[in-house]
Structures are given as C-alpha cells and as structure tokens.
PDB file of C-alpha atoms and ligand atoms in Angstrom:
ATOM      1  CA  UNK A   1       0.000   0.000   0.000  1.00  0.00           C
ATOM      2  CA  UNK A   2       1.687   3.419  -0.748  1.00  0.00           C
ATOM      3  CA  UNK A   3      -0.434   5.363   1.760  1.00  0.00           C
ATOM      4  CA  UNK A   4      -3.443   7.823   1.843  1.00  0.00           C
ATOM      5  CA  UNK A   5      -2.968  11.490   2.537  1.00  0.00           C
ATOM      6  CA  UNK A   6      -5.685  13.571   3.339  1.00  0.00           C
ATOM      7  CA  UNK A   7      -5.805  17.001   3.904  1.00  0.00           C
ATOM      8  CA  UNK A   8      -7.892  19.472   5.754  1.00  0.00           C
ATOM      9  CA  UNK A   9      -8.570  23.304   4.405  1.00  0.00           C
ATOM     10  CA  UNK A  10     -10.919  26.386   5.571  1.00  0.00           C
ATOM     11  CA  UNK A  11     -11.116  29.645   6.977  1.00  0.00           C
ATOM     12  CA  UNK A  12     -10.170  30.286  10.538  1.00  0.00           C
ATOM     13  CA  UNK A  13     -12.209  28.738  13.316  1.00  0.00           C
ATOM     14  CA  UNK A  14     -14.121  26.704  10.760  1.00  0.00           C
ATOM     15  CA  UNK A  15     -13.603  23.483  13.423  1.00  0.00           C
ATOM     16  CA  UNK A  16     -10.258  21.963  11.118  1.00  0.00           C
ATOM     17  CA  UNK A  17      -8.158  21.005  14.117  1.00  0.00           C
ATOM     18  CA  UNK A  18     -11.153  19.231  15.971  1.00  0.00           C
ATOM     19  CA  UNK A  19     -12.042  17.503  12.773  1.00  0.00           C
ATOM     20  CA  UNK A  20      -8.924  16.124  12.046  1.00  0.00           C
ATOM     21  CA  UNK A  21      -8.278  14.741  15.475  1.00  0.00           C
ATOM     22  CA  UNK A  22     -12.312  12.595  15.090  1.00  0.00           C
ATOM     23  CA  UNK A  23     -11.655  11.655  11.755  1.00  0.00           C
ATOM     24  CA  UNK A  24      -7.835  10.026  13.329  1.00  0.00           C
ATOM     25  CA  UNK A  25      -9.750   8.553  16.077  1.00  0.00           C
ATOM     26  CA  UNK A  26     -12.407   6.924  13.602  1.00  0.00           C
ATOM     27  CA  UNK A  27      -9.471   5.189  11.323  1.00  0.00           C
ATOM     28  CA  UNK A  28      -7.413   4.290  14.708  1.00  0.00           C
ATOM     29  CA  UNK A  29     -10.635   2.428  15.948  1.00  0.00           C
ATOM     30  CA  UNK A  30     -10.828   0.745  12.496  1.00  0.00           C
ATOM     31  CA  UNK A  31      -7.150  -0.466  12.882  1.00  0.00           C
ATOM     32  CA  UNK A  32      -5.213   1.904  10.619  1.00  0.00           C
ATOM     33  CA  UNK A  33      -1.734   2.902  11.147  1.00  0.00           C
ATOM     34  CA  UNK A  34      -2.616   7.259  11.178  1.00  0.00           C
ATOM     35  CA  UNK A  35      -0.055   9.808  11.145  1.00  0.00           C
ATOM     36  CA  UNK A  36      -1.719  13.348  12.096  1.00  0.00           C
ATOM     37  CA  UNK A  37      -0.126  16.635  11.255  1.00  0.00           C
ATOM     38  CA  UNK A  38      -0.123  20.246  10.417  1.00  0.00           C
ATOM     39  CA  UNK A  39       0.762  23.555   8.589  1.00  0.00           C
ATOM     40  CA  UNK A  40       2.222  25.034   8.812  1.00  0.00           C
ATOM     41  CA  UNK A  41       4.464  23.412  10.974  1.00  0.00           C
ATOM     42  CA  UNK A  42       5.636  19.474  11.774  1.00  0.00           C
ATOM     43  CA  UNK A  43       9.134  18.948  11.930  1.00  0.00           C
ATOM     44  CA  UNK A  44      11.460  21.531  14.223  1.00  0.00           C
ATOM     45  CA  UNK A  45      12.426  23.612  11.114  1.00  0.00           C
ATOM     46  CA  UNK A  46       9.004  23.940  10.144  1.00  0.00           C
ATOM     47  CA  UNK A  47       7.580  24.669  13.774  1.00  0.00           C
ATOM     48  CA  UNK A  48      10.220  27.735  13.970  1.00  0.00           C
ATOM     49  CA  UNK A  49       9.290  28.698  10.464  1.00  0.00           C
ATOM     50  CA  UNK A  50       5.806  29.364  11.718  1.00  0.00           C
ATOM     51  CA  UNK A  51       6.431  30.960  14.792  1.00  0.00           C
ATOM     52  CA  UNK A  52       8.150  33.828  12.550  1.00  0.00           C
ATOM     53  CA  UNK A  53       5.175  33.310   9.963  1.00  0.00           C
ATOM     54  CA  UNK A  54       2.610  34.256  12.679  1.00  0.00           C
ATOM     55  CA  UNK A  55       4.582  36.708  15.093  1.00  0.00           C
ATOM     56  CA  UNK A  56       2.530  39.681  15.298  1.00  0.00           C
ATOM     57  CA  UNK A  57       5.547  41.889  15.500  1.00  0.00           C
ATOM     58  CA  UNK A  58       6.510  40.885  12.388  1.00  0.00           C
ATOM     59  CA  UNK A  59       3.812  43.004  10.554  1.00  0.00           C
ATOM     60  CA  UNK A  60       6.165  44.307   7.990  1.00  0.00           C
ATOM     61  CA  UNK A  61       6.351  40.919   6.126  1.00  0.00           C
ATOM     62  CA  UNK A  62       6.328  41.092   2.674  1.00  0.00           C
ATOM     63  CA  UNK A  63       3.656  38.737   0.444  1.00  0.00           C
ATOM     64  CA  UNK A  64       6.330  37.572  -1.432  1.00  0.00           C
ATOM     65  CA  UNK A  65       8.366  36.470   1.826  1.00  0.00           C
ATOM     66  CA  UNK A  66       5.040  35.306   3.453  1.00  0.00           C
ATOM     67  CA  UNK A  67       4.851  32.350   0.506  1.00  0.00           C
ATOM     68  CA  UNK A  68       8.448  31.231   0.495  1.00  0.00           C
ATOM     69  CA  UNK A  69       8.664  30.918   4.302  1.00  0.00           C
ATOM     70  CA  UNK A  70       5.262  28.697   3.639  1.00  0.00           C
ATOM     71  CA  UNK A  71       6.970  26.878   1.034  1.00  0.00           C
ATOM     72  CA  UNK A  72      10.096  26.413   2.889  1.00  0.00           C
ATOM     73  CA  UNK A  73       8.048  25.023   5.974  1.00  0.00           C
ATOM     74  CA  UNK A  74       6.090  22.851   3.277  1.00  0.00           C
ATOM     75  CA  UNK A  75       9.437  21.833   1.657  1.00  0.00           C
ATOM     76  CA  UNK A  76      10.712  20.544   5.602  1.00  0.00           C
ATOM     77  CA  UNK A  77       7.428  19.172   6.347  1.00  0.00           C
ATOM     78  CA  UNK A  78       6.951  17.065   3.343  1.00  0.00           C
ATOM     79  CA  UNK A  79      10.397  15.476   2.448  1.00  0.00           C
ATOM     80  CA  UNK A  80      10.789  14.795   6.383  1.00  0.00           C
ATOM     81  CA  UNK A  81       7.930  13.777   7.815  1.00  0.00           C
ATOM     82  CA  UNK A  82       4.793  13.272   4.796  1.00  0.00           C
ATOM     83  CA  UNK A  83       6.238  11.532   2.239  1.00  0.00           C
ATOM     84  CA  UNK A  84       8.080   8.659   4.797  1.00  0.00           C
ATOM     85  CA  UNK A  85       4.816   8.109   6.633  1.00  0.00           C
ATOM     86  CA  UNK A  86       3.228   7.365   3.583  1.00  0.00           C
ATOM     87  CA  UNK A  87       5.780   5.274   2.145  1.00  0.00           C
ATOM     88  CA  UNK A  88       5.120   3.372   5.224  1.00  0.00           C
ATOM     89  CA  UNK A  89       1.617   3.021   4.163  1.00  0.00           C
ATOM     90  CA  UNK A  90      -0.018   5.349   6.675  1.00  0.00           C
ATOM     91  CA  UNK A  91      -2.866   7.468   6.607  1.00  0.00           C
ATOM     92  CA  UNK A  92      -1.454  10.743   6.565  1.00  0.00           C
ATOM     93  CA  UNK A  93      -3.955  13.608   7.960  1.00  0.00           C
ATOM     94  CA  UNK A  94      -2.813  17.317   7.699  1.00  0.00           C
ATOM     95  CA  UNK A  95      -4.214  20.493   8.731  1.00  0.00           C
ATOM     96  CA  UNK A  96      -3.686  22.655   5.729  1.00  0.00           C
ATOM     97  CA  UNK A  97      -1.323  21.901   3.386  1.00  0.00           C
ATOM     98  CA  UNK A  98      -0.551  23.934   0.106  1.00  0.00           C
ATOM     99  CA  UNK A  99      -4.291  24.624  -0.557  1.00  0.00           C
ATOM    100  CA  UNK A 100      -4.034  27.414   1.855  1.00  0.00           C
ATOM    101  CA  UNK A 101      -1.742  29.077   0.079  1.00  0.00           C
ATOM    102  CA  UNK A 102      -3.687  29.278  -2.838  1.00  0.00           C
ATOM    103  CA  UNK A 103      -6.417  30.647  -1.250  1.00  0.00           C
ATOM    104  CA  UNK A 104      -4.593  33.246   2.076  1.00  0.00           C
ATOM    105  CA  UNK A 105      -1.489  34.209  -0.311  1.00  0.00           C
ATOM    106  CA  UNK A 106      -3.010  33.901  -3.964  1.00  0.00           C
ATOM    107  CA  UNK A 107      -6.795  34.579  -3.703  1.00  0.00           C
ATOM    108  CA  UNK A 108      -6.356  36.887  -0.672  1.00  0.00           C
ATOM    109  CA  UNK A 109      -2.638  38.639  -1.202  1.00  0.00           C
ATOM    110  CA  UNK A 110      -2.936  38.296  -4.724  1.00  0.00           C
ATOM    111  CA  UNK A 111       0.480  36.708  -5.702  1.00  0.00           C
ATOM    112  CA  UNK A 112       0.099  35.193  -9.193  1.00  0.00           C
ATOM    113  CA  UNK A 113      -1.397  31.362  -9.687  1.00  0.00           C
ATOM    114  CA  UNK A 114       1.683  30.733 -11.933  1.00  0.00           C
ATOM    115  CA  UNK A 115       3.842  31.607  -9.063  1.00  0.00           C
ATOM    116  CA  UNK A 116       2.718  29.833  -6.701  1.00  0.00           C
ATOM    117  CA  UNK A 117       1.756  26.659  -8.410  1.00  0.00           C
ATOM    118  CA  UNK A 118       5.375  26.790  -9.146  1.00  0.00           C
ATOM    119  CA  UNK A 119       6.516  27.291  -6.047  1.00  0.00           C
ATOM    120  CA  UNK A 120       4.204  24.728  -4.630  1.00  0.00           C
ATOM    121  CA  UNK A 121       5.119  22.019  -6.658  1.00  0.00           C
ATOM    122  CA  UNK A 122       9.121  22.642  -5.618  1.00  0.00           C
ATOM    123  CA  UNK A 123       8.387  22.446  -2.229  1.00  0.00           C
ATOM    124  CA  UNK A 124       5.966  19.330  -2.086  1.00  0.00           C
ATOM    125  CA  UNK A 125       8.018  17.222  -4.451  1.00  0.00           C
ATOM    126  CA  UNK A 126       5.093  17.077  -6.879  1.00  0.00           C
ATOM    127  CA  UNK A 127       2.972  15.519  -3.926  1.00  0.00           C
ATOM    128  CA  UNK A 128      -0.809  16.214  -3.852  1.00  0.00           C
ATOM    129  CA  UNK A 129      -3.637  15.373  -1.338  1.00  0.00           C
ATOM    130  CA  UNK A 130      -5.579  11.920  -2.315  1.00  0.00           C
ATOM    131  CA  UNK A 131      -8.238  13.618  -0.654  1.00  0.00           C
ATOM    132  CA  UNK A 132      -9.142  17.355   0.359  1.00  0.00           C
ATOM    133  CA  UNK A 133     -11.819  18.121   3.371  1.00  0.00           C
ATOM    134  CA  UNK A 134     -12.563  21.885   2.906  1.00  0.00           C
ATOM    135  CA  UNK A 135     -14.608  22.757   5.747  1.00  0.00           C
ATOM    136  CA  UNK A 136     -17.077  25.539   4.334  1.00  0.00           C
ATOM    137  CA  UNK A 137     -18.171  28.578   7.101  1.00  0.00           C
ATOM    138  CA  UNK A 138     -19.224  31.971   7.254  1.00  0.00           C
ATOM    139  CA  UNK A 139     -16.307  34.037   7.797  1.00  0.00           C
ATOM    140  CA  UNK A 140     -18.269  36.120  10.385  1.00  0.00           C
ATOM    141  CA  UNK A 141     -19.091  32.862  11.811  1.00  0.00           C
ATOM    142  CA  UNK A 142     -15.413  31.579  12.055  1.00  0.00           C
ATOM    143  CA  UNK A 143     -14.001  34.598  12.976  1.00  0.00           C
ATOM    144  CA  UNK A 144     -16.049  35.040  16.119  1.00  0.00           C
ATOM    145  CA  UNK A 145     -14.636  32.124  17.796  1.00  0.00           C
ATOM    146  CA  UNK A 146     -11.447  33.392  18.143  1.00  0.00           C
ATOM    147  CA  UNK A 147     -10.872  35.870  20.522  1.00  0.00           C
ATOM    148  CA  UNK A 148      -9.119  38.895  19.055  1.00  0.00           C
ATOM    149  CA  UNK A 149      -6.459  38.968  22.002  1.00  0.00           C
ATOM    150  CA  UNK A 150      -5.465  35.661  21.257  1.00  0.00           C
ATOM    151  CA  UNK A 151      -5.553  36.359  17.057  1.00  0.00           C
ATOM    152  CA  UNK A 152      -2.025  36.044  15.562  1.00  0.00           C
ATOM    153  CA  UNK A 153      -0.640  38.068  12.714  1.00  0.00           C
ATOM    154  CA  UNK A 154      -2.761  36.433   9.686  1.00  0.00           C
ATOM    155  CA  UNK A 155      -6.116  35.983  12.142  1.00  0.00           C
ATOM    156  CA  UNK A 156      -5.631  39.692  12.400  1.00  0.00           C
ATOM    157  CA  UNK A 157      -6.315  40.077   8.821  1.00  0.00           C
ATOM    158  CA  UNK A 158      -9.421  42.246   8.230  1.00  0.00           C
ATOM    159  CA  UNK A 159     -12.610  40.823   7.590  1.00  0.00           C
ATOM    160  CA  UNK A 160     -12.678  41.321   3.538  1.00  0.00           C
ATOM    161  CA  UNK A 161      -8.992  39.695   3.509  1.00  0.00           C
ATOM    162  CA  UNK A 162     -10.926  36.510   5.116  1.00  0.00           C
ATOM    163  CA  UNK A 163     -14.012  36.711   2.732  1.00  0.00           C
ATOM    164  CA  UNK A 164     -11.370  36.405  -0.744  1.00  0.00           C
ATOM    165  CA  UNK A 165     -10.129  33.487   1.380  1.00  0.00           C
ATOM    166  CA  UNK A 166     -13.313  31.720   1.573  1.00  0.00           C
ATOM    167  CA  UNK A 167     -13.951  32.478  -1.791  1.00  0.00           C
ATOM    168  CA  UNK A 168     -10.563  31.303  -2.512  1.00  0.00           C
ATOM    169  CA  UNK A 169     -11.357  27.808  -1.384  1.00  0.00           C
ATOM    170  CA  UNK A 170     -14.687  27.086  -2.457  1.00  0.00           C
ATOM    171  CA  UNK A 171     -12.852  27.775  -6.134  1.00  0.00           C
ATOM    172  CA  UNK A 172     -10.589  25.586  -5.963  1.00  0.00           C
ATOM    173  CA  UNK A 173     -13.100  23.308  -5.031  1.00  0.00           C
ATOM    174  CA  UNK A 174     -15.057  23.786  -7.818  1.00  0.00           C
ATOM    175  CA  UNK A 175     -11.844  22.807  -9.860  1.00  0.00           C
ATOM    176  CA  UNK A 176     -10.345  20.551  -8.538  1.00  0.00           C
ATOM    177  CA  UNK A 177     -12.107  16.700  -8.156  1.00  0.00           C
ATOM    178  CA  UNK A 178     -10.095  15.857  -4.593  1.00  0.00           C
ATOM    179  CA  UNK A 179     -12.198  18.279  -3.022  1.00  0.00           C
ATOM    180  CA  UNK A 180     -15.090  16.858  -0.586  1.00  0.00           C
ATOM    181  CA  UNK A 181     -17.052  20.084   0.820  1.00  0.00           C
ATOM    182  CA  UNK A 182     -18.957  20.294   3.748  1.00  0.00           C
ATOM    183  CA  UNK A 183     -20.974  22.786   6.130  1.00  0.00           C
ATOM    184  CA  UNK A 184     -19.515  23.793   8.604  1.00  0.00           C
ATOM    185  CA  UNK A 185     -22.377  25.843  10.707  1.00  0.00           C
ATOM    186  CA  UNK A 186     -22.977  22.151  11.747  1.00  0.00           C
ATOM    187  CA  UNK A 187     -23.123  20.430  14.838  1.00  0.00           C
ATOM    188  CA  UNK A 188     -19.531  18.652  15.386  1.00  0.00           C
ATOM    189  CA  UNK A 189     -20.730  15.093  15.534  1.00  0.00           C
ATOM    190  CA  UNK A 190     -22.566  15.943  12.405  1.00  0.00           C
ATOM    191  CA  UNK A 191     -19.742  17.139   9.950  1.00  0.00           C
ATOM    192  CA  UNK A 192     -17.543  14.461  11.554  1.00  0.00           C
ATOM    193  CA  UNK A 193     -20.126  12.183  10.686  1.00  0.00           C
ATOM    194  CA  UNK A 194     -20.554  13.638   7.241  1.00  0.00           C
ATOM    195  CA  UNK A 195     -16.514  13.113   6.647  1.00  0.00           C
ATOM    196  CA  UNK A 196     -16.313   9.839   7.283  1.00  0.00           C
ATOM    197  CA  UNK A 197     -19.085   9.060   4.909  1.00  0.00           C
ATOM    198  CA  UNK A 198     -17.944  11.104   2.341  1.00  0.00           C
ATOM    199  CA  UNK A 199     -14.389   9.742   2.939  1.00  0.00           C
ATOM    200  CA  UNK A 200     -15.669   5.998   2.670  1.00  0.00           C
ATOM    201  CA  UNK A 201     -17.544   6.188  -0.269  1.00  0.00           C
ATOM    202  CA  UNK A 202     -14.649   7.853  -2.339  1.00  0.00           C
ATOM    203  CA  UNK A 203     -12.345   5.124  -1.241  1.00  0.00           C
ATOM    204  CA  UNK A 204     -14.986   2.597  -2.240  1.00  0.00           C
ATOM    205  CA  UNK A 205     -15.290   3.596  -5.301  1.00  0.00           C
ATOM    206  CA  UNK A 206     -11.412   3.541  -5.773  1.00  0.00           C
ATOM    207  CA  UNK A 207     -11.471   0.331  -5.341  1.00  0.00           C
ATOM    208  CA  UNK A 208     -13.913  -0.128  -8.215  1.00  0.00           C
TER     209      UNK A 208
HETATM  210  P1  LIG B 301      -3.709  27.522  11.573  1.00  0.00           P
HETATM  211  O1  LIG B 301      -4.306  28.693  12.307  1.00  0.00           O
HETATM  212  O2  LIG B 301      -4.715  26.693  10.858  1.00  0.00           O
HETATM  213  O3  LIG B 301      -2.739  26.733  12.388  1.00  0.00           O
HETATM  214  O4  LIG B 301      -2.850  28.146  10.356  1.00  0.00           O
HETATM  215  C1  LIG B 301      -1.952  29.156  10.554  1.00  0.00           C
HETATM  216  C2  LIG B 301      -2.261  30.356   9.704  1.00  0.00           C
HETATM  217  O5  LIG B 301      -1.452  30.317   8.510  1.00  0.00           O
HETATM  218  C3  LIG B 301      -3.692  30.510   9.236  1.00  0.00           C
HETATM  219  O6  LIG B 301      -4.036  31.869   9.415  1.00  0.00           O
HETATM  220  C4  LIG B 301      -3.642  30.211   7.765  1.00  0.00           C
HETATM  221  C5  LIG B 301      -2.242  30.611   7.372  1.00  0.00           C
HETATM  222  N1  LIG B 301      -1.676  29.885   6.225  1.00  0.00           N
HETATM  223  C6  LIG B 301      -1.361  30.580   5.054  1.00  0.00           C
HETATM  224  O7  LIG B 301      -1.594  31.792   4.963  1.00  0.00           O
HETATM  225  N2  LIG B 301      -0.773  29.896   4.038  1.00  0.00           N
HETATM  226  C7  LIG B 301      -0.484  28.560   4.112  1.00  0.00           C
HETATM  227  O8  LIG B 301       0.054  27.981   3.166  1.00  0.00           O
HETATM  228  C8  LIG B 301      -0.808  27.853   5.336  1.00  0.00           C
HETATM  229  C9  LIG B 301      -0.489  26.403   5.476  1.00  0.00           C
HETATM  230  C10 LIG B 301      -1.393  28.561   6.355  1.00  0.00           C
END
C-alpha cells in the first residue's frame, strides 16, 4: 500500500483542528496505522518557520516572503515527515497543506497562480492530497470564535482579507475533483459524521 494522505482546508475557526483529530480517532478504531499533522508546521524547522510566519511583530512581512517561508516550511514538512509516513503506508492527515496558500497568499494577497503553483510544486516534491476536506463557514461565523487577544498576525487580517479566502477555497473546489465540501455551521458530531461518509464512499469507489 503506498499510503493515503488527506488534507484538511478552511477559513479560521471553521472546526479543522477538531475535525482532524475525530476523523484520526475513527481510522485508529478501524485499525489503521494514522499519522496526524499540520501547517504550517511538523518537523522543528518547520515549527520555527511558523512561529516567525505568525509573530505579530513581524507586521512588515512582505507577500512575497510570506509564501516562500510557507513553502520552505512545506518543503521541511513534506520530504521529512509526509512523504516517509506514507511510504510506510499510513494514513497521513494534515491540517492545511498547500491549498491554503492558494487561497490566504493567492486569492487573498494576490500573488500570481503561476507563481505559486510553481513554487508549490518545488516544495511538495510534486505531492498532492488523495483527498481534500474543505470545511465551508461563514467568515463572520469563524471569525467570532477566536478571541481577538489571542488572534495572531494572519487571524488579524481584516474581515474582507478573510471573505477572498473563503472564496478562494470554495474555487478551488469547484476545480479541482479531490475536493469533498462540507458545512460547517454544523453540529460537530454531524460534519464528523458527514466526513467519514464522504471519505468511505470515495475510497470505495477507488477500489472499483
Ligand atoms: P492555523 O491557524 O490553521 O494553524 O494556520 C496558521 C495560519 O497560517 C492561518 O491563518 C492560515 C495561514 N496559512 C497561510 O496563509 N498559508 C499557508 O500555506 C498555510 C499552510 C497557512
């Protein structure tokens, strides 16, 4: 088996991190071998790449440093920790991965698709998600569960930033077939539920 990555996308405080963790717990109960992780972030490189990524005092990075310190952490993140685990054969989970970039540095900062997609593909080794949960929300909705003392230097984006985000993701969704989209106004137990369903019946028909 050469492994299964799947990764999770959305706007802040759509419910990512929580959703991740249920949909581990589901394939650990069913006997898989699951390797959890996220971006950015992962390996110690990575980790101190985004502390300096999301450092308020650093509010006079530049766009076009913003996506190669994502890359770079990507880069780290992939060739050391992704692609092994999945050579291994494990299900790989991952909290963002180079979606968000697309969507926060493309769709919101407006660096060119080119670019990026360039960029990307150096510093994933060509590696894409089997399968891409983008958790759908009303930025007004997301954005109110974090508390703006806490908010780090991209949560502190205004609210119209955050709205070409959302839009960002849903269209790349509508592009790209990987994509399973759900709602995330739901109840927890429901969009968890709603995953795994979602999940199952892609990889059945896979198998087909
Ligand atoms: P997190 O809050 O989900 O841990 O993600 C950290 C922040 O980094 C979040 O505001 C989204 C942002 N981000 C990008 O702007 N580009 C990226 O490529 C990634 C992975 C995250």
């Amino acid at each position: 088996m050469s492994g299964l990555f799947i990764t999770f996308e959305g706007i802040e405080g759509c419910g990512k991190s929580t959703q991740t963790k249920l949909l581990a717990e589901y394939f650990r109960k069913n006997g898989e071998d699951v390797f959890l992780s996220r971006e950015p972030g992962g390996p110690n490189i990575s980790e101190k790449i985004r502390e300096i990524l999301l450092a308020n005092e650093n509010s006079e990075m530049l766009s076009n440093t913003e996506v190669l310190l994502y890359a770079a952490s990507r880069s780290q993140h992939t060739g050391e920790w992704i692609l092994p685990e999945l050579k291994a054969g494990k299900i790989v989970i991952c909290d963002r991965y180079f979606d968000s970039t697309t969507a926060y540095q493309g769709a919101a900062r407006k660096i060119d698709r080119k670019m990026i997609d360039t960029i990307t593909s150096f510093a994933t080794f060509g590696l894409k998600p089997d399968i891409t949960v983008l958790i759908d929300l009303a930025v007004s909705v997301g954005l109110a569960r974090i508390s703006p003392k806490d908010a780090d230097r991209l949560e502190s984006e205004s609210l119209d930033f955050h709205k070409k985000v959302r839009e960002g993701f849903l269209q790349i969704a509508k592009t790209e077939k990987r994509f399973i989209v759900v709602d995330g106004s739901k109840s927890i137990a429901e969009i968890s539920n709603e995953i795994i369903n979602k999940i199952e019946k892609r990889l059945k028909n896979e198998d087909k």
